[in-house]
mmCIF file of C-alpha atoms and ligand atoms in Angstrom:
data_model
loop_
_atom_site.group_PDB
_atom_site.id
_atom_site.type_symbol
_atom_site.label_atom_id
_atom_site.label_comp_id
_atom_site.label_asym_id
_atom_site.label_seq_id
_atom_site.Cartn_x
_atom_site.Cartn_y
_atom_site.Cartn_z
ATOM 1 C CA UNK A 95 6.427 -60.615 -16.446
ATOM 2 C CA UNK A 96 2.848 -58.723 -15.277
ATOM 3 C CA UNK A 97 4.821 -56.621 -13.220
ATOM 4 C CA UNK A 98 3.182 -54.047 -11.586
ATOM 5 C CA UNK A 99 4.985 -50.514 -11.921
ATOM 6 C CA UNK A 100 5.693 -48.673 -8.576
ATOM 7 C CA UNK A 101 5.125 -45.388 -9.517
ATOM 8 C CA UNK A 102 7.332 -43.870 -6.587
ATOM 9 C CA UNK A 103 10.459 -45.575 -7.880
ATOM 10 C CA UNK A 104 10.602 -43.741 -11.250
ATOM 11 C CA UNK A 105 9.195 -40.398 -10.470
ATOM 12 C CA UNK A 106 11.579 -37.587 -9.572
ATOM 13 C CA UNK A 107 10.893 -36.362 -6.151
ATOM 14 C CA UNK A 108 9.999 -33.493 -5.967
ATOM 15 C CA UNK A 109 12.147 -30.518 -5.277
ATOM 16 C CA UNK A 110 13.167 -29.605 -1.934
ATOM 17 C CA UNK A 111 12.191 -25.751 -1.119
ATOM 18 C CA UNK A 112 12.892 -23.739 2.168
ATOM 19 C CA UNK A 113 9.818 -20.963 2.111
ATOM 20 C CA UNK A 114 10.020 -18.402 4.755
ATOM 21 C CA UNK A 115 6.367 -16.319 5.191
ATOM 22 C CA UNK A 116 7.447 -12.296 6.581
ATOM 23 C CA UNK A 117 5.261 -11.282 9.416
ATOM 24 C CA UNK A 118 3.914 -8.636 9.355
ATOM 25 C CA UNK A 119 2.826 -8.784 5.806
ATOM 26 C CA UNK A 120 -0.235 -8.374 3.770
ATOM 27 C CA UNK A 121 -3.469 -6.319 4.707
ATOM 28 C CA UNK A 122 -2.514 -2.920 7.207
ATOM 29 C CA UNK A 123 -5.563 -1.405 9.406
ATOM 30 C CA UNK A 124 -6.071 1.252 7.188
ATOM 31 C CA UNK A 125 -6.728 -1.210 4.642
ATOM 32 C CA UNK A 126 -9.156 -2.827 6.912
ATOM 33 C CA UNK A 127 -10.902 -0.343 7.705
ATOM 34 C CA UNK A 128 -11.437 0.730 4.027
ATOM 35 C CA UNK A 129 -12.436 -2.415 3.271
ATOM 36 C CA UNK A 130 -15.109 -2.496 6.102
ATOM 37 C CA UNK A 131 -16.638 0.978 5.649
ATOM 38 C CA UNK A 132 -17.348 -0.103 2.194
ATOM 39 C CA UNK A 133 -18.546 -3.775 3.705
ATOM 40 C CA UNK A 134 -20.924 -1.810 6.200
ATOM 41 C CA UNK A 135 -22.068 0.634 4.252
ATOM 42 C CA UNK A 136 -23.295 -2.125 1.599
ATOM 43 C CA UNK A 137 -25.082 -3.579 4.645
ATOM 44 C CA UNK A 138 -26.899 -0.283 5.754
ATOM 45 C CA UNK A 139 -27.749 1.050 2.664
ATOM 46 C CA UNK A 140 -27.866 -1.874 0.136
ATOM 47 C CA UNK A 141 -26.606 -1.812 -3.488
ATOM 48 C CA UNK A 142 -25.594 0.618 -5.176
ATOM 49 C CA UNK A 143 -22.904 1.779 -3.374
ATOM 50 C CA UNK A 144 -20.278 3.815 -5.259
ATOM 51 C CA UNK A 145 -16.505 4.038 -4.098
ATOM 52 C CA UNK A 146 -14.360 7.017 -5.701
ATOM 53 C CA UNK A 147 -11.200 5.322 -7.593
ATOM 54 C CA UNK A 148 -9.534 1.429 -6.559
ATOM 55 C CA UNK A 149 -10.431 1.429 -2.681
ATOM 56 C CA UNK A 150 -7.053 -0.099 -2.118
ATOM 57 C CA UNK A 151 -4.723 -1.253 -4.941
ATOM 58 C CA UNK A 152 -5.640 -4.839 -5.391
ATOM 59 C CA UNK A 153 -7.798 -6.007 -8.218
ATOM 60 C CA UNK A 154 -8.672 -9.267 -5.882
ATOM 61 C CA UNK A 155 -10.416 -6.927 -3.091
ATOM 62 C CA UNK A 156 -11.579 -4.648 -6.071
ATOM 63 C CA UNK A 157 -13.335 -7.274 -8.007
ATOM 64 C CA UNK A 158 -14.696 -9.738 -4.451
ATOM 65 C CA UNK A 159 -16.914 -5.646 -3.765
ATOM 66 C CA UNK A 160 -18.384 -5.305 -7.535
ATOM 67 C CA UNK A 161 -19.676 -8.509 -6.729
ATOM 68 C CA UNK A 162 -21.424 -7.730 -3.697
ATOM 69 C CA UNK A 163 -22.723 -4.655 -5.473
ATOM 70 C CA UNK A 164 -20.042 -1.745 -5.324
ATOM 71 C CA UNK A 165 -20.012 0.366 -8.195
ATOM 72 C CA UNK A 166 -16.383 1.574 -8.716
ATOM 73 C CA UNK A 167 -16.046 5.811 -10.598
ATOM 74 C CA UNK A 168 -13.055 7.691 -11.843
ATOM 75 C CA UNK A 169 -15.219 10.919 -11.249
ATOM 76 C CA UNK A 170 -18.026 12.075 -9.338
ATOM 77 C CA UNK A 171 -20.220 13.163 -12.167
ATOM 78 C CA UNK A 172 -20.846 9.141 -12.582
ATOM 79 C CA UNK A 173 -22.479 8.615 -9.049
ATOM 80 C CA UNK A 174 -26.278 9.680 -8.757
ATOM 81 C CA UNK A 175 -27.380 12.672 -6.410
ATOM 82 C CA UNK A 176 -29.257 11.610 -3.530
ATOM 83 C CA UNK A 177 -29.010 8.569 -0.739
ATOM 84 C CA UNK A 178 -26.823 6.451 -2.193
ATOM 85 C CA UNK A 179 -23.213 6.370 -0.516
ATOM 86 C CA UNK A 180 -20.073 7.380 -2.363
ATOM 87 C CA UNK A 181 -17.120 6.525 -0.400
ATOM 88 C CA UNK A 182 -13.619 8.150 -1.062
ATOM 89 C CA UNK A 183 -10.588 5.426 -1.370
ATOM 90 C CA UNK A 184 -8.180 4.923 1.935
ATOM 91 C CA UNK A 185 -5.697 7.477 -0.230
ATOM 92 C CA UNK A 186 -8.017 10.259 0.689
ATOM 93 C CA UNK A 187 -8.642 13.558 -2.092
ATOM 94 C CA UNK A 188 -8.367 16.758 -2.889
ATOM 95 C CA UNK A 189 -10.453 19.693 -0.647
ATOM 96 C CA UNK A 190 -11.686 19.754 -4.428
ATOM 97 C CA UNK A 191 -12.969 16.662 -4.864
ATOM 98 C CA UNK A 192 -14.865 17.002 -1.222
ATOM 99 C CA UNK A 193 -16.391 20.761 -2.288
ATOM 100 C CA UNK A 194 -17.509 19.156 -5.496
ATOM 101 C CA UNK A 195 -18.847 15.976 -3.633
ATOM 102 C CA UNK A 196 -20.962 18.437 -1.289
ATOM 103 C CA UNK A 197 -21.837 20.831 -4.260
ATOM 104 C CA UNK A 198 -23.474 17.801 -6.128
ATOM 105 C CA UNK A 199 -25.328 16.711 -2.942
ATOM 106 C CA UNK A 200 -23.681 12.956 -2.811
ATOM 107 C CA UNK A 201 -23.876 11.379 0.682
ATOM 108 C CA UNK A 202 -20.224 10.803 1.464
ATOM 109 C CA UNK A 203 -18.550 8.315 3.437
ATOM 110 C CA UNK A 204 -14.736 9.153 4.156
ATOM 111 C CA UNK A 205 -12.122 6.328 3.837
ATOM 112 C CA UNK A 206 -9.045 7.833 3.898
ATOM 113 C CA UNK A 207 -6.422 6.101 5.729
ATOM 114 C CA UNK A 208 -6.575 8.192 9.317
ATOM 115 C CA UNK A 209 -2.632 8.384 8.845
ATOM 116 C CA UNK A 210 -3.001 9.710 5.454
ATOM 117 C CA UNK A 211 -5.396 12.656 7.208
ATOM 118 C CA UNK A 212 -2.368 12.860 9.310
ATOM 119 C CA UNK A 213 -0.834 13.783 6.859
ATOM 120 C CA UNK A 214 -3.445 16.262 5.551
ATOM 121 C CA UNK A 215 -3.429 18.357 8.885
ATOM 122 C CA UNK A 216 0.357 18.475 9.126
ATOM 123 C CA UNK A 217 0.235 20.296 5.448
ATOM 124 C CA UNK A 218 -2.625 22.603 6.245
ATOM 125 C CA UNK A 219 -0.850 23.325 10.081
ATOM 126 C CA UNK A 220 2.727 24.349 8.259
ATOM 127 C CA UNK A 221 0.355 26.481 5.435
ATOM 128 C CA UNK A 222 -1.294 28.685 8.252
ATOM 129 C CA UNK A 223 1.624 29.373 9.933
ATOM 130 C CA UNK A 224 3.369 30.721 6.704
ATOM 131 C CA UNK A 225 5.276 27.636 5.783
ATOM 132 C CA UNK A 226 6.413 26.371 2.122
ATOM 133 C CA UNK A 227 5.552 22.625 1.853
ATOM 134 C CA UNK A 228 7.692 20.322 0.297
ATOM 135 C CA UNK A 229 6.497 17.061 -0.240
ATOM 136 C CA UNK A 230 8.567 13.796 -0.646
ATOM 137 C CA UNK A 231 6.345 11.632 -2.985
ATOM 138 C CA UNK A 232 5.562 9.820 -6.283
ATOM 139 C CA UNK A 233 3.996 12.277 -8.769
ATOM 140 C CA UNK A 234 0.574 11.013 -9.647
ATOM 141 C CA UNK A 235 0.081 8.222 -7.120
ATOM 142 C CA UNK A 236 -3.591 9.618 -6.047
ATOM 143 C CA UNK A 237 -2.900 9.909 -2.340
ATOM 144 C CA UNK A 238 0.190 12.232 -3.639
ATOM 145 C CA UNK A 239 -2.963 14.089 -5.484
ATOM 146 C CA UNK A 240 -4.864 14.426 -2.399
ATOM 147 C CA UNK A 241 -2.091 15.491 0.083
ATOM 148 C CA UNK A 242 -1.269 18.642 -2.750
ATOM 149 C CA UNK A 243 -5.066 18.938 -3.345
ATOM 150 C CA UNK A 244 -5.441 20.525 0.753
ATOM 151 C CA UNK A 245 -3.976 23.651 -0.318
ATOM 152 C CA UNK A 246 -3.977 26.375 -2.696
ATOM 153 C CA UNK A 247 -1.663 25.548 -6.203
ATOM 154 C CA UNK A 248 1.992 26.372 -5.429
ATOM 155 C CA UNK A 249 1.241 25.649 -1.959
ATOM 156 C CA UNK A 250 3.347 22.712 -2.099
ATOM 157 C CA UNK A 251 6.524 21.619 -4.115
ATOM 158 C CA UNK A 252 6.498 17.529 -4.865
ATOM 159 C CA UNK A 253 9.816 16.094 -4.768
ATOM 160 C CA UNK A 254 11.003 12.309 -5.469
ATOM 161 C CA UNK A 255 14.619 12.010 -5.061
ATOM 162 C CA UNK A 256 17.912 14.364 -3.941
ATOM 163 C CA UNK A 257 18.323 15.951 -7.306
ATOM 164 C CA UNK A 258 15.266 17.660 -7.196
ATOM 165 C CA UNK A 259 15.995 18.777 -3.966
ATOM 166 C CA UNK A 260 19.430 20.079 -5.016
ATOM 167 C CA UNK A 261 17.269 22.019 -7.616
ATOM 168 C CA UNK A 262 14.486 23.446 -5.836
ATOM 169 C CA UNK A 263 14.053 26.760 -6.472
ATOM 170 C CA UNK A 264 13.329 28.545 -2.568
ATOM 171 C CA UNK A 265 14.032 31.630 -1.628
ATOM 172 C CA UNK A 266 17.174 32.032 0.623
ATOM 173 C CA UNK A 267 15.183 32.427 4.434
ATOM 174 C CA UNK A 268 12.146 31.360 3.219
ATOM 175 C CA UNK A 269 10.173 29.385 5.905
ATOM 176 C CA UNK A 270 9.760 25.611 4.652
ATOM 177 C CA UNK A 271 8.355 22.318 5.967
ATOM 178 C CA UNK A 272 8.014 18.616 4.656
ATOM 179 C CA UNK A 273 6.029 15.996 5.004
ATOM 180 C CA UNK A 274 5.867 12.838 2.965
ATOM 181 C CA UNK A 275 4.013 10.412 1.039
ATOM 182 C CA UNK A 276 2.983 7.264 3.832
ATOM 183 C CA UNK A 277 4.328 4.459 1.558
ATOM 184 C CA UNK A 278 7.830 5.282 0.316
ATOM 185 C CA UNK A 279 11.289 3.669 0.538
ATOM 186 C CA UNK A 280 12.180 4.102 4.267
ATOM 187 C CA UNK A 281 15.860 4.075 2.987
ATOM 188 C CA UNK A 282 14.914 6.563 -0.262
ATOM 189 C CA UNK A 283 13.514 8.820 1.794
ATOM 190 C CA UNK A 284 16.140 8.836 4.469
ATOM 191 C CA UNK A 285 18.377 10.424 1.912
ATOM 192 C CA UNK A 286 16.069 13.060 0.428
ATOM 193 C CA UNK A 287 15.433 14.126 3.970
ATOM 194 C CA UNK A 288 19.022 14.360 4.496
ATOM 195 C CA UNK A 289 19.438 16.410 1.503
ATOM 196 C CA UNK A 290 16.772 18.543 2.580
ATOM 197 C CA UNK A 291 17.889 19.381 5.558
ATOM 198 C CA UNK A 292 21.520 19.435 4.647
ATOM 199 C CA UNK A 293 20.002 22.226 1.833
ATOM 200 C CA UNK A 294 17.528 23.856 4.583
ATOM 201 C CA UNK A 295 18.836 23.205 8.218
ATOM 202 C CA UNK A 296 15.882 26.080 9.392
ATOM 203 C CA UNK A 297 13.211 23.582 7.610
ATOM 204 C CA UNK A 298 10.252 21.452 9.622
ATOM 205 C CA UNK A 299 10.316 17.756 10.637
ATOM 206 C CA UNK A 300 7.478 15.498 10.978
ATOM 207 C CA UNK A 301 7.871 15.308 14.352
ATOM 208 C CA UNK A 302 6.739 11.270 14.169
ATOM 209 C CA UNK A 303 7.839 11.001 10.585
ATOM 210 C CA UNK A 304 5.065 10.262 8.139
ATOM 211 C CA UNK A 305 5.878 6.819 6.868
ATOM 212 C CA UNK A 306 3.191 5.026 8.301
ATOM 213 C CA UNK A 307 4.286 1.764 10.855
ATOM 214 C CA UNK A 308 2.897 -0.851 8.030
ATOM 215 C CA UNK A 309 5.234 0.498 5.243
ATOM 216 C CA UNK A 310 7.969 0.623 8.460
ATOM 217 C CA UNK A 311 7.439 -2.948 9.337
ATOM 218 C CA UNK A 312 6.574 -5.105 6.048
ATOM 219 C CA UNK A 313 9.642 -3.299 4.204
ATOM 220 C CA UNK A 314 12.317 -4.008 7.825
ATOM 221 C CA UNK A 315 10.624 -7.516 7.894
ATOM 222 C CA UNK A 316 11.581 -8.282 4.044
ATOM 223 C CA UNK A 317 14.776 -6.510 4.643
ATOM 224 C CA UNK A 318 15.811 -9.211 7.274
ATOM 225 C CA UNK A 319 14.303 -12.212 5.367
ATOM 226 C CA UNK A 320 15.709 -11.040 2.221
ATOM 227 C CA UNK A 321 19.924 -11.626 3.358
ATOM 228 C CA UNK A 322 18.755 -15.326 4.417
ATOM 229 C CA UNK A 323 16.904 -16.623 1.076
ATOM 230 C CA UNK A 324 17.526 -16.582 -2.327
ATOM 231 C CA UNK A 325 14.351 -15.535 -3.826
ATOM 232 C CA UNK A 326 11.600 -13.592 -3.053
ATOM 233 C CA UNK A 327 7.765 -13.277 -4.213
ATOM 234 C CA UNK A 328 5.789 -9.838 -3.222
ATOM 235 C CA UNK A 329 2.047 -10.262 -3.551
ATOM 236 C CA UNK A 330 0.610 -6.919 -4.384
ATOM 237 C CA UNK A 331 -0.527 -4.836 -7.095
ATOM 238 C CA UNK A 332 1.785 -3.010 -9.692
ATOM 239 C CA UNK A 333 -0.054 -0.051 -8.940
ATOM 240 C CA UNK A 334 0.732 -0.422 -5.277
ATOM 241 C CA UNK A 335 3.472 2.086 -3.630
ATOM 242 C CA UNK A 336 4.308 -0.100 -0.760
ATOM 243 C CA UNK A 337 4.517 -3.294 -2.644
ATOM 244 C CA UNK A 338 6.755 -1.576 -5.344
ATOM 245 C CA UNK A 339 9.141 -0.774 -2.496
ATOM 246 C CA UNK A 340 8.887 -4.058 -0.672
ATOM 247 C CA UNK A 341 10.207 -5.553 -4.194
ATOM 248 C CA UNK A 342 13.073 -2.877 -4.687
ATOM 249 C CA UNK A 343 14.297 -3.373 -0.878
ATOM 250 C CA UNK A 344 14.561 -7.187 -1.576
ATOM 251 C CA UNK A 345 16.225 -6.028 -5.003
ATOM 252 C CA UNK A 346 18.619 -3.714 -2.846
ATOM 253 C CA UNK A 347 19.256 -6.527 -0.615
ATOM 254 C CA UNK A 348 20.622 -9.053 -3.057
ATOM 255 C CA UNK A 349 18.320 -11.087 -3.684
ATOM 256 C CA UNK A 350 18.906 -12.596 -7.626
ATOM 257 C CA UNK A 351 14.975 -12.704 -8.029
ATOM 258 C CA UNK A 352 13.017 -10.392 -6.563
ATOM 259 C CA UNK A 353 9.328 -10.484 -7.923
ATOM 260 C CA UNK A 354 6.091 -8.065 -7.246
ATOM 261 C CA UNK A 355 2.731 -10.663 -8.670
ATOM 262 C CA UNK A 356 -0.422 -9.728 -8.424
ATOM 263 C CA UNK A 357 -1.372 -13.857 -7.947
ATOM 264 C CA UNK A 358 -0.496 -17.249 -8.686
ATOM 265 C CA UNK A 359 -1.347 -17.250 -12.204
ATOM 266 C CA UNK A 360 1.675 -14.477 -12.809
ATOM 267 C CA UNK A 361 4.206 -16.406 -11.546
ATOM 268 C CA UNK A 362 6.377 -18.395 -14.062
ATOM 269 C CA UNK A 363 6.927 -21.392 -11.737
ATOM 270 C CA UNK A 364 10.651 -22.356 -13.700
ATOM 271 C CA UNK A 365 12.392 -19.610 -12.380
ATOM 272 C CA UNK A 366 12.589 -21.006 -9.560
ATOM 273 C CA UNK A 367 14.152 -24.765 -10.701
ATOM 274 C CA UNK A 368 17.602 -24.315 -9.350
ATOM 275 C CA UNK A 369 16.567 -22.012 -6.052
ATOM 276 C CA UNK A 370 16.169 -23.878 -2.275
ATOM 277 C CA UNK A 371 14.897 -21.021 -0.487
ATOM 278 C CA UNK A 372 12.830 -18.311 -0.576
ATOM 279 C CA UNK A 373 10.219 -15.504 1.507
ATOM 280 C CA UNK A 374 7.144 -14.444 0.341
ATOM 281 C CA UNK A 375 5.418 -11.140 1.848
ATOM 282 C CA UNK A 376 2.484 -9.154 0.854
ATOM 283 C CA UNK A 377 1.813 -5.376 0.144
ATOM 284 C CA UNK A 378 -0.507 -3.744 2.276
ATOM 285 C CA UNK A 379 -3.643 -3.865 0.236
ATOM 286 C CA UNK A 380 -2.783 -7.986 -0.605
ATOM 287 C CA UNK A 381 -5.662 -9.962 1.188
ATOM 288 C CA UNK A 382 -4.009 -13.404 2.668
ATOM 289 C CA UNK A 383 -5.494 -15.526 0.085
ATOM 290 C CA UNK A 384 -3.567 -14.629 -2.372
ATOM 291 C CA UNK A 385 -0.684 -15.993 -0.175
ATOM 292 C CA UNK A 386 -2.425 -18.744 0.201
ATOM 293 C CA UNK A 387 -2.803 -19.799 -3.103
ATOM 294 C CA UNK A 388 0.988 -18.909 -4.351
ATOM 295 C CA UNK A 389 2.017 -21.384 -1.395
ATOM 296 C CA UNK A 390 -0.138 -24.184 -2.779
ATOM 297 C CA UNK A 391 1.593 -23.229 -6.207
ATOM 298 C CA UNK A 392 5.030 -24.057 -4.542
ATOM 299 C CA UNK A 393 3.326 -27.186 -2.939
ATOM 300 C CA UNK A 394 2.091 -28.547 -5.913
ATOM 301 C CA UNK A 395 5.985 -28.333 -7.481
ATOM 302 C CA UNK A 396 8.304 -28.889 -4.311
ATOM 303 C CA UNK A 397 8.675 -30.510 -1.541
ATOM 304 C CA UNK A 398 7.918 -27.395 0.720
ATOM 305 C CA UNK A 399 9.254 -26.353 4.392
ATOM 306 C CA UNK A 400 7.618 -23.179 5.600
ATOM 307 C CA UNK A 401 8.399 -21.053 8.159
ATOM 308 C CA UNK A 402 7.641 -17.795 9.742
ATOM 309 C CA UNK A 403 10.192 -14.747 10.786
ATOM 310 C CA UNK A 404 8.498 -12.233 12.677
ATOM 311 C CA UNK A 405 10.041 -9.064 12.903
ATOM 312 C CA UNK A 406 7.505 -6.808 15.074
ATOM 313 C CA UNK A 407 3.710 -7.608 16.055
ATOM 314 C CA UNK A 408 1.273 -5.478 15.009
ATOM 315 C CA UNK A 409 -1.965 -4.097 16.924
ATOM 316 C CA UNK A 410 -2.979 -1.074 15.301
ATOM 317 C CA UNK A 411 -6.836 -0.640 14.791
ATOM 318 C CA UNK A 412 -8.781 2.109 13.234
ATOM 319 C CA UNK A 413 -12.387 2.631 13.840
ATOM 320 C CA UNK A 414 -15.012 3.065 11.422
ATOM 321 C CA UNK A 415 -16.015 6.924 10.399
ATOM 322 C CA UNK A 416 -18.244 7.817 13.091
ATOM 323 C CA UNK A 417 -21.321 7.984 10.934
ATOM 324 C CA UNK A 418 -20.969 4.481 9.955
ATOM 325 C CA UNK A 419 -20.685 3.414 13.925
ATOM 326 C CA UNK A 420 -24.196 5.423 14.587
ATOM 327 C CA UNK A 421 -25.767 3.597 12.101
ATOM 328 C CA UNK A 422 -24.825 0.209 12.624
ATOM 329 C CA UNK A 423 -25.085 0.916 16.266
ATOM 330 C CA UNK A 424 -28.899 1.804 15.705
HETATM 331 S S1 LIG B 799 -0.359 1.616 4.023
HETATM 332 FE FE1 LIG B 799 -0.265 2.920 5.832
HETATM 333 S S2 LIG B 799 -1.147 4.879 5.204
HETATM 334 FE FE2 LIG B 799 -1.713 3.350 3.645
HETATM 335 S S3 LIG B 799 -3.717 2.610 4.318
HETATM 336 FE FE3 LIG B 799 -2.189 1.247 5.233
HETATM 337 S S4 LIG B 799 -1.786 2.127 7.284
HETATM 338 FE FE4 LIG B 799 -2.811 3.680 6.060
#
């Protein structure tokens, strides 16, 4: 017998595998905006251009700018005096960090998040009228550094969680405010807020809250997704706050795997042998590639359907820092 083997007869098929994409996920317009003062700046002044700490979390986005030229610094003593640009990440800094920037005579480029600045002038506005800040944060998560940085030490008291706000030390009467960290647990932070003002009826509300709308959005849209599948893959840096809470709400949610990767190559693929469907999202500083390439990972091993749930559209748009528009403009 010659017999030819037909190769589809004794192979397995494949694996079937239900993949549902969360929209909105992935890159937020503060993130873009980061990324394209950086992206113009290279253009108008050329390389070197410095940028103050990770732009955004994401080593992808980090690593794509060295190569055009961007030199990334921990501290400001590492960027030359003179033309060059030194831009400060979307997390925004310290008033300290700005005095010494203008002290050493760096040309500065600003890319803080415009809802992290938001942020900013709600803190300073509750200082000059007298206020005690409280801020709802993660201690040492740099735009948590930046937002305590506006004002004088003991300005502000950083809280993470209703036990330190059952054992904050204020004094009875004493006028308070709060304002939070942009990317936190919407449902966290609901209960430290109730605590606080359970503790302190008398103290200040954001009046628009101070979650931003991409933190909102990505964590309702994995929220929903998250009760239909059985698995779910967060693209985003460890480092990242909002892809750290996308993971814990799909945790919270009961999903039996529930994984934050920073790309394909973290994934251990046999994990998911015995699961039939799952969502994928992306933090906000996780460029769409890196979807991209986890879904050919799943294509490669199952048979893949994918679909899209779209829980809100977004159309929010920040400008470029004005000196960046004059420039290119000219
Ligand atoms: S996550 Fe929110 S606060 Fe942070 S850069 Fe994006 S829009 Fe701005």
């Amino acid at each position: 017998m010659t017999g030819d083997v037909n190769t589809s007869e004794i192979m397995d098929p494949k694996p079937k595998l239900r993949i549902v994409l969360c929209a909105p996920r992935g890159f937020c317009a503060g993130v873009v905006r980061a990324i394209d003062v950086v992206e113009t700046a290279l253009k108008l002044h050329g390389a070197p251009v410095y940028v103050r700490h990770e732009i955004v979390h994401n080593k992808y986005v980090v690593d794509s700018l060295k190569a055009k030229g961007v030199e990334f610094i921990e501290e400001l003593n590492e960027a030359p005096p003179g033309p060059a640009p030194v831009i400060f990440s979307a997390h925004g800094v310290s008033k300290a960090v700005a005095e010494e920037a203008a002290r050493r005579g760096l040309n500065i480029i600003d890319a803080t998040c415009p809802l992290v600045t938001k942020v900013h002038r709600e803190a300073q506005a509750h200082f000059k009228r007298g206020r005690h800040i409280v801020l709802v944060g993660h201690a040492g998560h740099p735009e948590v550094v930046g937002t305590m940085g506006q004002l004088p030490k003991g300005a502000v008291t950083l809280v993470s969680e209703v036990a330190e706000v059952e054992r904050l030390d204020v004094a009875p009467g004493a006028p308070l405010a709060y304002v939070t960290q942009t990317t936190l647990s919407v449902d966290d932070t609901r209960e430290v807020v109730a605590a606080l003002t359970r503790r302190f009826p008398e103290i200040h509300v954001p009046p628009l809250g101070d979650i931003c709308y991409a933190t909102t959005n990505r964590q309702e849209a994995i929220r929903q997704v998250a009760a239909q599948v059985e698995a779910v893959v967060v693209v985003g840096a460890a480092n990242s706050s909002n892809s750290q809470r996308l993971r814990e709400v799909a945790e919270r949610a009961g999903c039996r795997i529930a994984l934050l990767v920073p790309d394909e190559h973290a994934i251990d693929w046999n994990i998911f042998q015995d699961v039939s469907s799952l969502a994928i999202t992306a933090g906000a500083s996780a460029p769409e590639i890196l979807v991209e390439r986890i879904l050919d990972g799943f294509a490669e091993r199952f048979e893949i359907a994918v679909e899209t749930l779209t829980t809100t559209d977004e159309a929010m748009f920040f400008p470029l820092p004005r000196e960046l528009r004059e420039a290119a403009a000219e």
